[in-house]
């Protein structure tokens, strides 16, 4: 504390010393202000802050425009402002409760917060980040105090915002604290509105040369800043809805008066979109009617392509954030969607993409409104849309058309009348079906047509359009699938033959040529469409009897006979999806699937850890699906085949790629549980128990696989639990021929000795007593949480793990804390983005 008193004395002694010290890295004031001391020293910190503030006024008068001063200042002067931000944020984080509790200190407290707001306008990213982190904490704390006071008082039945009260340390809770900071909170709202960062959805941006362009790369720092500012502004909105609305509408009026700027309109609209859901519904409706009407008017009266692109992007962002409002106001909804259709003809970079993205969001949240006949309308909107379909999409790029079709698929899926739904689907798919039919007809006369690049692109686009509709429409897509199925598999077969001929002619390396890749793109699109349909189809009998048999020869046969570079990984994910969907009904076909993919794929992926990454993950996902849903098929494997399967699983969880290792562990966990309840439990564990125990311990203790620690523990706990009794494994696990049948009193004794020997070899730094105690705990503990703590202590005891690896052992607890914090945030209205809210029933 002598340091604090010394600093105060020196501070008072000389103004020039204050300036000098504030430019020293790290500044003395910052260090002193950030100290946390016992409560009896609070008064000294109050004195320190008051005297610091008095001295600072002589250097930094209250009316100083810090933004301009910083921009034109020297390096030394800019460093002073940077350190001032560090001082205020550090001091207030730790000592604001004391300053709040002392009415005599309120003036300097508010002066300090005013200075920090002025510093927040400085055009320096790091300075703003420092300030923003504090403001986020500051308003969250005020909101929490207010909410706590409201809940507590409401529970006692005597709550009133006018009710005075204080906590044990004298800090004013609830409304008194909010009243203290009314002016500060209002200026904070202005700060957040004026400096709001760009949200992820906005892709029309201004480049360094002042041109309006399409964003090509996301800036993660800006996205993180937006999330923090959005959270802060939502807290501020809850603390005073009226002031939030007033400030936004005033700024909008300023923009509408003829003096609007790109940046001014952008930050305002990003702020408006960010607070969706934080206002009361009636107030939000009134607010949005004004905002949307004014933005649409501004778009009509403004000239210049860049100007219109900026306004269009802001309209699209705002309307995309308020689906609840659009659902409740059909005329606004229709106007907005028709405006989106206009923007789909605007070729300015990024506008069409944003129009299609926004249309998809609105269709997802308001789909029912488009298939119901609205007042004063002659037909449901989806009918009107389909009447003008070609005109609407004529200027869109293929990927934008896919998005558009996905949106319309959502609408059609909301139609409850199956006859109407099929009619809408037929009308929607008429253009791509016409292109498909024309190409198929040409190919029947001349198969070489399919090798033309433009034809390949057309087929791929038609298939991707079908994928988009199938993914959003779901099971009602069945009628279109039946229409496409036969010709689609014919196309798949023809391209398989063409790829095979190209490889025979040009050699194995030709599988990587651009021509072969183009042809394979059609095959991939076919497989993706079938997989999407399998996932959405609700008629499992139809799948099993009509579709799956048709796939076996053209798809599985092609995979088995192709060279490794020409094998499509989508084949593996397709049959994994089929197994998950059909479960036991797929058992008759699983041996054929394994014959076609098992050994060929293993030969590809076990050469090294790098080649064929997609095949790796999808292969083990297929094995996992078979283990979970068609486990009896494994019993039909020969011993060499089963050994190859176990070796492949071990190879998977040894993998350095986290996704592959995790898939391997999950597969092993489920397989062990299934074998433990099967008639082959004893035979299986006699063969593989010690090998699996050894391999799991190896990856758990090698420091490269710490992300899998939780699964390692679950598997080891299961293995140890199997030998506590003879209920599962009913014969010795040790080599009876070498050691005799009575070498150990039980499997538990053998496993205990085996693991002790294994660990003693791996960790010579541990004493025999340490190892014996650790293994005895592993054998005895049955509770999952206790076992995980025991294993974590053991790994720390081995001294094989440094600090970074040890931190990963606590990843589950850290994730739980993050989830808890997220849950608290999600309880606050508006904190969950509107497009992540599951409110499908509201669209009924």
Coordinates of C-alpha atoms in Angstrom, one line a residue, residues 465-475 477 529 532-534 536:
X465 CA -30.7 -27.7 -57.7
X466 CA -32.4 -31.0 -56.8
X467 CA -30.3 -31.3 -53.7
X468 CA -31.3 -27.9 -52.6
X469 CA -35.0 -28.6 -53.0
X470 CA -34.8 -32.1 -51.4
X471 CA -32.9 -30.7 -48.4
X472 CA -35.6 -28.1 -47.7
X473 CA -38.7 -29.9 -48.8
X474 CA -38.0 -33.3 -47.2
X475 CA -40.1 -36.4 -47.8
X477 CA -39.6 -34.6 -52.7
X529 CA -28.7 -36.1 -53.9
X532 CA -30.0 -36.2 -49.0
X533 CA -33.1 -38.1 -50.1
X534 CA -32.3 -41.1 -47.9
X536 CA -35.3 -37.1 -45.7

